[in-house]
Structures are given as structure tokens and as C-alpha cells.
Coordinates of C-alpha atoms in Angstrom, one line a residue:
X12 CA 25.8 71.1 73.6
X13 CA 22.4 71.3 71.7
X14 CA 19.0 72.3 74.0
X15 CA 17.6 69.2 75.1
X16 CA 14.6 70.6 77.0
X17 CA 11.5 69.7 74.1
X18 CA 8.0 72.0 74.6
X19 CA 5.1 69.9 75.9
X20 CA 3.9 70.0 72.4
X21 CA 7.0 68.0 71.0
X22 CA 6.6 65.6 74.3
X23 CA 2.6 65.0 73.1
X24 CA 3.6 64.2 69.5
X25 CA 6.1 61.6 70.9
X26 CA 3.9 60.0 72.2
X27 CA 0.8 60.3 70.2
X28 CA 3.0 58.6 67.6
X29 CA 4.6 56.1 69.9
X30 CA 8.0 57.2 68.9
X31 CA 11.0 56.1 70.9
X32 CA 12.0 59.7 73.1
X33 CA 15.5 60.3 74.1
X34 CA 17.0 62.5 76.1
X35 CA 20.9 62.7 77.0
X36 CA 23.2 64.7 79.2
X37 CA 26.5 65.1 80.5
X38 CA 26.6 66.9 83.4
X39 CA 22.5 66.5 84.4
X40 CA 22.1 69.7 86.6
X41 CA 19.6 69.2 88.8
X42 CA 17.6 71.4 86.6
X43 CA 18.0 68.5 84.1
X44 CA 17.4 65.7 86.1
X45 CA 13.8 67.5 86.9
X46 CA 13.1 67.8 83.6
X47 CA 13.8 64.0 82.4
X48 CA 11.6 63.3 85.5
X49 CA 8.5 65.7 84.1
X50 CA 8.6 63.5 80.8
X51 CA 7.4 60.6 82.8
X52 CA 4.4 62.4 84.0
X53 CA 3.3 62.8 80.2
X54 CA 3.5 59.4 80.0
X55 CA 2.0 58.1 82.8
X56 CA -0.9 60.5 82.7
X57 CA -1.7 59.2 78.6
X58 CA -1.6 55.7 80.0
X59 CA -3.9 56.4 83.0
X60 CA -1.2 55.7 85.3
X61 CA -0.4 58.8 87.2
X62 CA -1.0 57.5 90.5
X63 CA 2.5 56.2 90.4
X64 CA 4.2 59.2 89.3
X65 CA 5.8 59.6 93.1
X66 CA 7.1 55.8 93.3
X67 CA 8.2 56.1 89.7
X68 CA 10.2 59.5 90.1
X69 CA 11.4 58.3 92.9
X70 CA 13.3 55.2 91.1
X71 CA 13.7 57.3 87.7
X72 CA 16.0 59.8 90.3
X73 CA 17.9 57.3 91.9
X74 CA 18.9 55.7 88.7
X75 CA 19.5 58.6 86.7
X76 CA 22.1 59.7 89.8
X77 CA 23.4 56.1 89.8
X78 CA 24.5 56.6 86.3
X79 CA 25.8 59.5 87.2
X80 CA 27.9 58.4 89.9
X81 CA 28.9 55.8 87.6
X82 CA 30.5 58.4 85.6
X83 CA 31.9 60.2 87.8
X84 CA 33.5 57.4 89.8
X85 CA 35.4 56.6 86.8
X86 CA 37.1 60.3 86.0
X87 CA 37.8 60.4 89.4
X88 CA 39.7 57.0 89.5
X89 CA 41.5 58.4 86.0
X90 CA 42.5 61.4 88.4
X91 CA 43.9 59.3 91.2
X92 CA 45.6 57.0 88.7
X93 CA 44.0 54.1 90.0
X94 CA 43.0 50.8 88.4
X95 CA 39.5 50.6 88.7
X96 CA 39.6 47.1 87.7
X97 CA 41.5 46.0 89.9
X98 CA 39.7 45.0 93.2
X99 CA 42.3 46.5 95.8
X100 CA 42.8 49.5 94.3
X101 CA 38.7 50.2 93.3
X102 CA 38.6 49.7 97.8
X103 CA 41.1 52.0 98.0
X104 CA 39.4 54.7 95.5
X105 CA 36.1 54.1 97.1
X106 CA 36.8 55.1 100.2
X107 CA 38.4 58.6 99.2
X108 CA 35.6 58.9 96.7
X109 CA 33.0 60.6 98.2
X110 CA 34.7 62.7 100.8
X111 CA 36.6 64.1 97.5
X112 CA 34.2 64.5 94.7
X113 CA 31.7 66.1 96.7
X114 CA 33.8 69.0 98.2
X115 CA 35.0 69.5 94.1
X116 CA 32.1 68.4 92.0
X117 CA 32.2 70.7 89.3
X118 CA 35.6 69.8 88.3
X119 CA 35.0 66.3 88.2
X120 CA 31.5 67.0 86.1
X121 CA 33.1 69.0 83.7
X122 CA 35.9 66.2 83.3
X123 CA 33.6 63.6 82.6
X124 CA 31.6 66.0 79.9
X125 CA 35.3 66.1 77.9
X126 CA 35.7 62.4 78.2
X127 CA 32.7 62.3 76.3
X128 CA 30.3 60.2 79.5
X129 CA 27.1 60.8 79.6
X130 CA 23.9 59.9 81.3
X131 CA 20.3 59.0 79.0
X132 CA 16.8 58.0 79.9
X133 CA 14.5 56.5 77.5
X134 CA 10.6 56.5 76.8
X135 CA 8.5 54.2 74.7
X136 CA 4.9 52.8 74.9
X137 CA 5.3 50.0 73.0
X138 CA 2.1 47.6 73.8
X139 CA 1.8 45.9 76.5
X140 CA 4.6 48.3 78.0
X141 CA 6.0 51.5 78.7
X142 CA 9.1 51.2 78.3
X143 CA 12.0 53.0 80.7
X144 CA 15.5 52.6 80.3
X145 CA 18.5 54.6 81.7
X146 CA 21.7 54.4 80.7
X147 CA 24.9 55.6 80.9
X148 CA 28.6 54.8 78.9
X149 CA 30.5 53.5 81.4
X150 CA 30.7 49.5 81.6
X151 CA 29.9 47.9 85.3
X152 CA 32.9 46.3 87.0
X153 CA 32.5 43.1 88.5
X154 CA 32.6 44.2 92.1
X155 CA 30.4 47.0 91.2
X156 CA 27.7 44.6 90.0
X157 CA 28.0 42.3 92.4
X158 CA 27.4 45.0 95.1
X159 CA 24.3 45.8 93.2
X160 CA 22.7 42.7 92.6
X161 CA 23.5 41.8 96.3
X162 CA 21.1 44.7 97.2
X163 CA 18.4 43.8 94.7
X164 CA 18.8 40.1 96.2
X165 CA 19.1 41.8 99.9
X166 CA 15.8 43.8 99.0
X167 CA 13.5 41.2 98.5
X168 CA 13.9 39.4 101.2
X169 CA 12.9 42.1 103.5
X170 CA 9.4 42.3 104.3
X171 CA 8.9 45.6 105.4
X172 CA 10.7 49.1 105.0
X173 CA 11.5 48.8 108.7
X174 CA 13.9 45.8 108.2
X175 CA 15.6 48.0 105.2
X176 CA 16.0 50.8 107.4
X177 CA 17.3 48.9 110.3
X178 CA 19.5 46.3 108.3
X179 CA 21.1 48.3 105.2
X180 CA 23.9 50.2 106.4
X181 CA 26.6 50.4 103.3
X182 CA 27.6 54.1 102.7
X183 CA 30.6 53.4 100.1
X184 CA 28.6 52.9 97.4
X185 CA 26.1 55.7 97.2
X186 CA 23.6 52.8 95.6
X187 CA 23.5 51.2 99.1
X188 CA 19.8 52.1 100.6
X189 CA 18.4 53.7 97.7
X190 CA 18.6 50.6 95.3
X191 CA 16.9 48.4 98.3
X192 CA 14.4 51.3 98.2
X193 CA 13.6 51.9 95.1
X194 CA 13.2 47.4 95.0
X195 CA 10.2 48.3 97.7
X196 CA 8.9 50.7 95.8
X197 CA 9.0 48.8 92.4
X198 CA 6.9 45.9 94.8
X199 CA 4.6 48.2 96.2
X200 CA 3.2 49.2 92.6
X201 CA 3.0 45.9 91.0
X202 CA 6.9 45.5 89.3
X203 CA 8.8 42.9 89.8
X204 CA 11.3 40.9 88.5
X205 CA 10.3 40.0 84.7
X206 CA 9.9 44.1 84.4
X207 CA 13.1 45.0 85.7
X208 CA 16.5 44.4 84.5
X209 CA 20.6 45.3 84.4
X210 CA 21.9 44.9 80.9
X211 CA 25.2 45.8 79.6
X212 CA 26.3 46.0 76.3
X213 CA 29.1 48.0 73.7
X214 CA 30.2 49.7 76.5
X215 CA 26.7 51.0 78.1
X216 CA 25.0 49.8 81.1
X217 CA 20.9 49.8 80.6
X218 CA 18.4 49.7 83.5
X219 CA 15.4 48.6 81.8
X220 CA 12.1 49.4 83.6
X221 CA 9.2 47.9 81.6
X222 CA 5.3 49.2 82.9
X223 CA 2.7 46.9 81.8
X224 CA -0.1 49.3 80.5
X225 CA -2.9 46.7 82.2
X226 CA -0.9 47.1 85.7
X227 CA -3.0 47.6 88.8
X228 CA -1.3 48.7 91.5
X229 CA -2.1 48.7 95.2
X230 CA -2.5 52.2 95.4
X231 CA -5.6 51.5 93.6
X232 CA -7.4 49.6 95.8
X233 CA -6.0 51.4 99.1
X234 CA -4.1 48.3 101.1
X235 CA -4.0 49.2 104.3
X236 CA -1.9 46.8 107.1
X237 CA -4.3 44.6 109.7
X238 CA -1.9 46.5 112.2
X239 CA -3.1 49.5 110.9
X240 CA -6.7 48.8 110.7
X241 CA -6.7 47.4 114.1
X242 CA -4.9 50.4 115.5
X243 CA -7.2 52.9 113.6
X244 CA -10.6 50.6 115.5
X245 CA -9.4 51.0 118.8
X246 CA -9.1 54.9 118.6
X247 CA -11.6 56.5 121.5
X248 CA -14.5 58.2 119.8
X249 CA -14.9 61.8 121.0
X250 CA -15.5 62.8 124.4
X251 CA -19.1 63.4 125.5
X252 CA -19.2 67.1 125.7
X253 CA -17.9 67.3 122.0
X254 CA -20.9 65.0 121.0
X255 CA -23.4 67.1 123.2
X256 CA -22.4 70.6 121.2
X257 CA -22.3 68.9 117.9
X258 CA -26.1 68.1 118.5
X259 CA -26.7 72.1 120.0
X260 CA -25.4 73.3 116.7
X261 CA -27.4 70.8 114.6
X262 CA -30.8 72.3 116.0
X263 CA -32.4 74.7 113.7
X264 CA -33.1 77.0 116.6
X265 CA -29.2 77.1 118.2
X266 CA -28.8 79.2 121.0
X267 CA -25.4 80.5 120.8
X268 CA -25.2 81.9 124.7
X269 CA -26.2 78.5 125.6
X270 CA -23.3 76.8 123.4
X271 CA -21.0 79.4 124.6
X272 CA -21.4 78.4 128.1
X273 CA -20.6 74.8 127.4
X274 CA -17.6 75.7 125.5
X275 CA -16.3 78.0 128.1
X276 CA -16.3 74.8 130.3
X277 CA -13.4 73.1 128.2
X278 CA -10.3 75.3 128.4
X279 CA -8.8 73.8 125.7
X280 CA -11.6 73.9 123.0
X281 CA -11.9 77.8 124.5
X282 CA -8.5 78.3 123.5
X283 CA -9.0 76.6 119.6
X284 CA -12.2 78.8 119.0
X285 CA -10.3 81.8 120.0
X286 CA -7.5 80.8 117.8
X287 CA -9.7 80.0 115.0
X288 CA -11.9 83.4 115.4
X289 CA -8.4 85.2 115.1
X290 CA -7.7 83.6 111.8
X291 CA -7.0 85.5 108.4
X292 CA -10.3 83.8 107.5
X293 CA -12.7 85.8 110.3
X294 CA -9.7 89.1 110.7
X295 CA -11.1 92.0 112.6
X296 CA -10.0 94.8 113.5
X297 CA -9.1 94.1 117.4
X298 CA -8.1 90.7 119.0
X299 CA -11.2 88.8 119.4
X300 CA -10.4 87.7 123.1
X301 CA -14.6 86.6 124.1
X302 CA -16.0 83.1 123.3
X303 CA -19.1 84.6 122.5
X304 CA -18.0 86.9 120.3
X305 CA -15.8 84.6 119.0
X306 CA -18.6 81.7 118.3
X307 CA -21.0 84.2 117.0
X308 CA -18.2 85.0 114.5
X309 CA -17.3 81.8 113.3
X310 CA -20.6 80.7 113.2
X311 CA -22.3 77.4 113.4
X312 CA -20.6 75.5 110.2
X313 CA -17.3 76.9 111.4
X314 CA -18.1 75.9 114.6
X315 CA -18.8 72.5 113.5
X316 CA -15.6 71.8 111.7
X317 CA -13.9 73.4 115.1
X318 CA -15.6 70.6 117.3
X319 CA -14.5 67.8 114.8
X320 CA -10.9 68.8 114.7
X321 CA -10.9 69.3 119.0
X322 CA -12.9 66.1 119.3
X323 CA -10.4 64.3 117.1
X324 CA -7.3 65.7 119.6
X325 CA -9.1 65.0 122.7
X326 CA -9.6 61.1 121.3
X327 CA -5.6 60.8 120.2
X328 CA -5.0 62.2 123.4
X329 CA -6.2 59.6 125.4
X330 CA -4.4 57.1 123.2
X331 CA -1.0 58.3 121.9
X332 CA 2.2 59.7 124.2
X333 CA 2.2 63.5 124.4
X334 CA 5.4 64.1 123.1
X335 CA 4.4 62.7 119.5
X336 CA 0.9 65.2 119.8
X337 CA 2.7 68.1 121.0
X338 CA 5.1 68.0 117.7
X339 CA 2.2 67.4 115.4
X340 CA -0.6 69.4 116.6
X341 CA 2.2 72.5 116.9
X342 CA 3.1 72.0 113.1
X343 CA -0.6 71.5 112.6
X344 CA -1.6 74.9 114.4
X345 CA 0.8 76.4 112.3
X346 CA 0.2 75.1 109.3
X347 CA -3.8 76.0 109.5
X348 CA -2.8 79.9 110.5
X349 CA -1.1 79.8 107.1
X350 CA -3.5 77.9 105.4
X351 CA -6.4 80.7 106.4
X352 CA -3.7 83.3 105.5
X353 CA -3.0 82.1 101.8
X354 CA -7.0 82.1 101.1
X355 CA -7.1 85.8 102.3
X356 CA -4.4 86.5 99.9
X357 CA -5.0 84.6 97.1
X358 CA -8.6 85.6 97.1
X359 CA -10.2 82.6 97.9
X360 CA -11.9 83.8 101.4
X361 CA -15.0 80.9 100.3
X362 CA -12.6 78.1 101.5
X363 CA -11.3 79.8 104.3
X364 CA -13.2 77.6 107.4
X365 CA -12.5 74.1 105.1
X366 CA -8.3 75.1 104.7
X367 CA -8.0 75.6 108.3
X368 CA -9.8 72.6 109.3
X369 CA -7.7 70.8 106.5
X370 CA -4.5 71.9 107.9
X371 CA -5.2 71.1 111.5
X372 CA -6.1 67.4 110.6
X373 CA -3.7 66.9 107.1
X374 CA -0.9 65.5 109.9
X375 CA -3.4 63.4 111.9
X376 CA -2.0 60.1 110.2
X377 CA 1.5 60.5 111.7
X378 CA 0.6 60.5 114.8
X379 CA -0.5 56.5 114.4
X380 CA 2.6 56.1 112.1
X381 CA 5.1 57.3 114.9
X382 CA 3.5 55.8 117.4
X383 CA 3.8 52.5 115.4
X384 CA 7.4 53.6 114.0
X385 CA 8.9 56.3 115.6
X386 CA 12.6 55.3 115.3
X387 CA 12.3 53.9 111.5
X388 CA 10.5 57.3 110.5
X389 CA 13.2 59.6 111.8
X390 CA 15.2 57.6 109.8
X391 CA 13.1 57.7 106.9
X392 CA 13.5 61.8 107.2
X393 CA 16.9 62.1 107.1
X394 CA 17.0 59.6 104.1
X395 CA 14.5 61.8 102.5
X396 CA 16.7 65.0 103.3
X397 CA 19.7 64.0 102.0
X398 CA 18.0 62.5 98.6
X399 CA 16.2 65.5 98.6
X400 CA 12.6 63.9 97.6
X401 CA 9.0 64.0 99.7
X402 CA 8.4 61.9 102.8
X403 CA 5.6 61.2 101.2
X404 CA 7.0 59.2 98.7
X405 CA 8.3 56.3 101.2
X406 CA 5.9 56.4 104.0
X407 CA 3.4 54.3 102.7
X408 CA 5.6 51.6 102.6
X409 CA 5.8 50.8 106.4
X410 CA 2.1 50.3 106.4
X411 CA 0.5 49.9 103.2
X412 CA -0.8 53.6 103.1
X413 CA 0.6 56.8 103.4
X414 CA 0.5 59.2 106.3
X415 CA -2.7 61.0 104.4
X416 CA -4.4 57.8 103.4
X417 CA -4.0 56.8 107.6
X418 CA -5.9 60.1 108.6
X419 CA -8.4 59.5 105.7
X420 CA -9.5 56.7 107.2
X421 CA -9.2 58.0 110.7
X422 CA -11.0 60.7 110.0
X423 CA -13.7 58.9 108.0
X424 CA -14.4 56.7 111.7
X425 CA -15.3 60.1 113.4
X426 CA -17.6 61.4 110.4
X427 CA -16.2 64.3 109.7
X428 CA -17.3 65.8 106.3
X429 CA -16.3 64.3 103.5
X430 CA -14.5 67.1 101.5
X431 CA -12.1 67.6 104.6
X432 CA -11.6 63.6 104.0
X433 CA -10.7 64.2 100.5
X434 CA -8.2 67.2 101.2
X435 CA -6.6 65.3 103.7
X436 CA -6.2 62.4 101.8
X437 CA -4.9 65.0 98.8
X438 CA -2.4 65.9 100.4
X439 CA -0.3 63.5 98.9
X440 CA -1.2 64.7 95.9
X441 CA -3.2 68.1 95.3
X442 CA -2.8 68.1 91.6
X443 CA -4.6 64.6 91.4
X444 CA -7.6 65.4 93.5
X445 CA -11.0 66.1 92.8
X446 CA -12.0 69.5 91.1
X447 CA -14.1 70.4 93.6
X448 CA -11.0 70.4 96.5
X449 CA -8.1 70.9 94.4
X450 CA -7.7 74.3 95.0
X451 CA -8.3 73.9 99.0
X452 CA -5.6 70.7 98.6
X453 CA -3.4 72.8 97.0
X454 CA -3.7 75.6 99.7
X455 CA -3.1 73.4 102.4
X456 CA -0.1 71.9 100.4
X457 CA 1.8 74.9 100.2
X458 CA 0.8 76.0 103.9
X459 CA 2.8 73.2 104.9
X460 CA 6.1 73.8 102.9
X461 CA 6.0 77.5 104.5
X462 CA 5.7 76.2 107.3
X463 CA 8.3 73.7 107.2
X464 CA 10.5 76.6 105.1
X465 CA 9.9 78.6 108.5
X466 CA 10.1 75.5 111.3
X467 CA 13.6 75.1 109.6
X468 CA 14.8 78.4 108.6
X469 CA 15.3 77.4 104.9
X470 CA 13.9 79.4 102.0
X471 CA 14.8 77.2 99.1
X472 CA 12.5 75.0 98.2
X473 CA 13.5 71.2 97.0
X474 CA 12.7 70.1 93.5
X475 CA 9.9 68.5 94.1
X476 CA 7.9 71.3 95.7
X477 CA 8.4 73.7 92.7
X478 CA 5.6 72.5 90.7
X479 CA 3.0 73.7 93.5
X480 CA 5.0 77.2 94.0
X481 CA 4.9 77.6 90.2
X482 CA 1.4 76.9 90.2
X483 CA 0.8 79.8 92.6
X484 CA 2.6 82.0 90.5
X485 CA 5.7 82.6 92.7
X486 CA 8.2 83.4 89.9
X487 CA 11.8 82.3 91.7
X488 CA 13.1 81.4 94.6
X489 CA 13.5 85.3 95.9
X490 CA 9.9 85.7 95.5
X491 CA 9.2 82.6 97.2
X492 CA 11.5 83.9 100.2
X493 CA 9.3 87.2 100.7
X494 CA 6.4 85.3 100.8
X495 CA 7.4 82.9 103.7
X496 CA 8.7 86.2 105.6
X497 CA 5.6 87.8 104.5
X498 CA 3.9 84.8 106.2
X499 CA 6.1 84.1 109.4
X500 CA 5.7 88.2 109.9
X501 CA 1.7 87.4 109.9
X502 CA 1.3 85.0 112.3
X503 CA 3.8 85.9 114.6
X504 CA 1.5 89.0 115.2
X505 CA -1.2 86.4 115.6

């Protein structure tokens, strides 16, 4: 089979000469299905449409593995010599269908690549669209499109991705959840029905999604829930002996001695400046194990950013269950040691105090999405895990924001800094923020994979988290896996 990976160069002139791209596979690796899903972030970035690049991919995937399953349902029902026409025996087939295929995939995928079945995705701005279309050469069966439709019809009368979660339930057809899903998502940035469509013709099925090139989405103008905003209000603000050492270390004249005193009052805040003066950021020869040594290090910006990030977990503790903090802050903790760590080795010891701060707050959303959805986001997880795409991607659908966007505004209420604001709210995506915190975003970014990689014991990292290892230069996956045991070696000794 010829090479169907183009240069970026090619991809450009496609476009620049709006010239119908098409790219078509057999087997689609998941090395292939990655790269038909890069092509739509050429497009979507020379239409000034990036911002949906997550919701997008998200779709493009499921369809292109739709198509896919398409395909290989039909070799597979060849195998078994079953008709799959014929409604008893496609029941029959179905429920033997994934338990087989999946434990023998490569057989199946090579059979389909001799019978000549393939999967194809095509791109075309075309005013006043750009154009999507996946298909593959296998024709829908009746029962098969009935399923479907009854799940785009099922998807929009929810009105939330709570009742999805809760109500859709179907694991024959591997198009159960994620069709209703990717319905939502279509919603949530401005597509609806006129723009999306199931055609079928000489053989082929199409899934044609059309982009207007005018279309304003709602993550442009930030939706958040009135659940949400009402929740974010009644938040305590910070307790008084946070505010009474954020006006000491205002003063032109601080007294340091006189700060630590206060400090060593609040075990707890003690116990974050130590942990904080111990970072990669501040490293020192011995354990830094006095307060006053400690604040004298860290100094009085540092120490301002320090009193932000206690006050803020002082305030959620007096509102949220401790089991939800305890989970987050601990990820959080860890994910700010690493944070300080990847500065000190990637030579970037200027953002160390902001990348710490970042990590301990990037979480800070969750804590008001679990405490508002607990049940429906453990769910969401293991969704996530077995499709093998960013939380990210879905969370902003049970609330009109996601997670990042939540602790954005959260943080905003307190009035902490604004570039901490921005490289929370980045989080969601570093490569889109502003210059002047993409490289902190990015930091705190891949702090939080290692420290999921090392929370989980799992070294390989999921397609969508290669683009930020390959923009730190990490070559492969084996050099990826000395880093995070480079990492979990350096704060264990912390």
C-alpha cells in the first residue's frame, strides 16, 4: 500500500488551494488514525477555529473507529458464516463479536485489508463550510441503522451529559455511548442537525460533518451553568489570618520574623511553606526544616503565591467533603513537586514559583465538579479510559465549562494573579494559550501526565498526550519512561 502520511507542506497547499484532501486506509493503526486526526487541526487553525479541535477529534475518532468496526463486523460475520442480513443471525453474531475480534484482532484486520474494505476521511473548505466526511465500503444494514439513528434520536432528548451517562447502557454495538456523545458534543459547539448527516450510496456509507466557517461556538463566550455560578458565589473567602499576612507582605518595609511568627501559628500553612522551600525551584543543599529560613528563602512574591493557594484550600475546606480534597490536593501536591522539578531541568528556573503555584491550583475546578457530580464523573473516567481520549474533552459538558474554566473563575473570585488564572485555565489547552504562559502551561501540562503515569504505574502515554511529550523533546516512549522514573526517584527523596 502506497504512504499516505503527506508533509505539512502538502497539507498547506491543500488547502491554500481549496482542494478536496483524501486520505484512505485499511487497517488504520492507531498511528493512522492520529494522523487523519492532525489534518483537522490544519484546517481548523486556517479557519480560526481551533478552539474546537478537542470536541472535533473527539467525533472525527469515534467515527473513523465506527467505520472501522463496520468493517470488521462484516469479515467477521463472513468467518462465522453468518447472514448478516438476516436479523436473527446479525443478534447471534453480535453477541460473539466483540469477546472474539478483540482477543484476535490482527487476523480479522488483515482479512478485511484482502477483501479490499477500507476506511476514508475527507477535507474540504468549500464556502460557507468545511467540509468532513468519513466513510467506509461497507453498506449499513437496516438493524444497524436503526440502532444508530435511535441513539442520535435518544441523544437529543437528553439535556445534560448526566442523563447520557445514567440512561445509555447498550454495549453490543460499540456505537452505543459514544454516538450519544459525540451528538452532545456536536451541540455544545454550535452543529446540529442541517450539518450532520448519514448517507449511503454505491456501496459506501458517508458521515458528512459540515462546519460553517461563520460558526460561533459556546466556547467562545465561556457558558457557564447558573448551578455553577451559584455554587462558585457561595465559596467562603479566605480565612482571616491568610488576609492579615497577605497585607504583612504587601508593606514595603516586611518584617519577615514578624510574618514568620504568624505563620508558625497555622500548622498547616507551616507545613506548605516547608514543602514549597524544599522544591526543585529553591533546592539547597540540606532539608530546609525552619519557617524562617524557609520564608526568607522563598521570599515575599513566593510567599504570596503560597498564601493564595493555602487560602484557597482553607476556603474549599469549609465547603466541600474531605474525601473529594484529600484526592485532589494529594494529586495536586504532587503534581506541583514535578512541576518545580521540570523547570530545574529544562532550564526554565524563572517560572519556577508560578509552575508550582499552577500545579497546586490547575485541579481546583474538580473539586466543585465532583462535589456536583461525583458518580457521573467516575463514569465519565472510565469512558474516557477505555476510548483512550482526555477527560478534558467531555467534562465541560456537565456544566457548560470545563474543569479548568471552573477554577478560572474560582480563582478569579479570590484575586489571585492573573497569569496563574491563565495557566490554569490553559490547562485544557497549553498550545493555545497566550505566549507569555505557554511555556509555564505546558510545564504544568506534562507535570500532570507524570504524575498520573506514576499515580497509575503506566509509562505509555495515550495518543493524545504525545503532542506535548514531542514538544519537550522526549524521542519515544522508552525515553519518556526514564523520565517519569527519573521524576518519581526525585520526589520520593523529597
Amino acid at each position: 500500500m502506497k504512504n499516505i502520511f503527506l508533509t505539512e507542506t502538502d497539507v498547506l497547499n491543500y488547502i491554500e488551494k481549496a482542494k478536496p484532501l483524501i486520505l484512505k486506509d485499511y487497517q488504520i493503526s492507531r498511528e493512522t488514525e492520529d494522523y487523519f486526526i492532525s489534518i483537522l487541526e490544519f484546517y481548523l487553525k486556517s479557519i480560526g477555529k481551533e478552539k474546537i479541535f478537542d470536541h472535533l477529534s473527539y467525533c472525527l475518532r469515534e467515527l473513523i473507529n465506527n467505520g472501522k468496526k463496520a468493517n470488521t463486523k462484516r469479515v467477521f460475520f463472513n468467518e462465522e458464516k453468518l447472514e448478516i442480513s438476516e436479523p436473527e443471525q446479525y443478534e447471534k453474531g453480535m453477541k460473539l463479536f466483540k469477546t472474539k475480534t478483540i482477543s484476535n484482532i490482527e487476523y480479522y484486520l488483515d482479512l478485511q485489508e484482502k477483501k479490499g474494505l477500507f476506511v476514508q476521511v475527507y477535507y474540504h473548505i468549500k464556502d460557507p463550510y468545511l467540509n468532513i466526511i468519513i466513510s467506509n465500503n461497507s453498506t449499513l444494514q437496516p438493524q444497524e441503522r436503526e440502532r444508530i439513528l435511535s441513539k442520535i434520536t435518544h441523544a437529543k432528548t437528553f439535556n445534560s451529559i448526566e442523563d447520557a451517562f445514567n440512561t445509555v447502557l447498550d454495549d453490543t454495538e460499540g456505537a452505543g455511548l459514544g454516538i450519544v456523545i459525540m451528538i452532545l458534543m456536536l451541540r455544545k459547539i454550535g452543529i446540529f442537525d442541517k450539518n450532520f448527516a448519514i448517507v449511503q450510496e454505491n456501496n459506501m456509507t458517508h458521515v458528512r460533518i459540515a462546519v460553517p466557517l461563520s460558526l460561533v461556538t459556546e466556547e467562545d463566550v465561556e457558558s457557564l451553568s447558573e448551578v455553577l455560578v451559584k455554587e462558585i458565589n457561595t465559596i467562603p473567602q479566605f480565612p482571616e489570618n491568610i488576609r492579615i499576612l497577605g497585607k504583612m507582605i504587601e508593606s514595603h518595609d516586611v518584617d519577615f520574623k514578624q510574618v514568620s511568627e504568624l505563620i508558625r501559628k497555622d500548622p498547616g500553612l507551616t507545613i506548605d511553606i516547608l514543602k514549597m522551600s524544599n522544591s526543585a525551584h529553591y533546592r539547597r543543599l540540606n532539608k530546609i526544616e525552619k519557617i524562617e529560613l524557609a520564608v526568607n528563602i522563598i521570599g515575599a512574591k513566593g510567599l504570596k503565591y503560597m498564601l493564595q493557594s493555602y487560602g484557597i484550600k482553607k476556603a474549599m475546606e469549609e465547603k466541600y467533603d474531605a474525601h473529594i480534597l484529600e484526592q485532589i490536593w494529594k494529586h495536586s501536591y504532587e503534581v506541583a513537586k514535578i512541576s518545580s522539578i521540570l523547570c530545574d531541568k529544562y532550564n526554565l528556573t524563572n517560572f519556577g514559583e508560578q509552575s508550582y503555584i499552577g500545579g497546586l491550583l490547575h485541579d481546583i475546578g474538580m473539586i466543585v465538579l465532583k462535589s456536583l457530580h461525583e458518580k457521573t464523573l467516575d463514569k465519565i473516567a472510565k469512558f474516557c479510559m477505555n476510548k483512550n481520549i482526555s477527560m478534558n474533552i467531555i467534562d465541560n459538558l456537565l456544566e457548560g465549562a470545563n474543569h479548568f474554566q471552573i477554577g478560572a473563575k474560582m480563582t478569579e473570585k479570590w484575586g489571585v494573579p492573573q497569569h496563574i488564572i491563565d495557566i490554569i485555565k490553559a490547562q485544557s489547552n497549553p498550545f493555545g494559550a497566550e505566549e507569555d504562559v505557554r511555556k509555564i502551561a505546558k510545564i504544568v501540562y506534562l507535570a500532570n501526565i507524570i504524575a498520573n503515569k506514576i499515580d497509575d504505574n503506566n509509562f505509555e502515554y495515550l495518543s493524545y498526550e504525545s503532542m506535548i511529550v514531542n514538544d519537550f523533546k522526549i524521542p519515544n516512549e522508552s525515553d519518556f519512561k526514564k523520565l517519569v522514573e527519573e521524576i518519581r526517584v526525585k520526589i520520593k527523596d523529597k
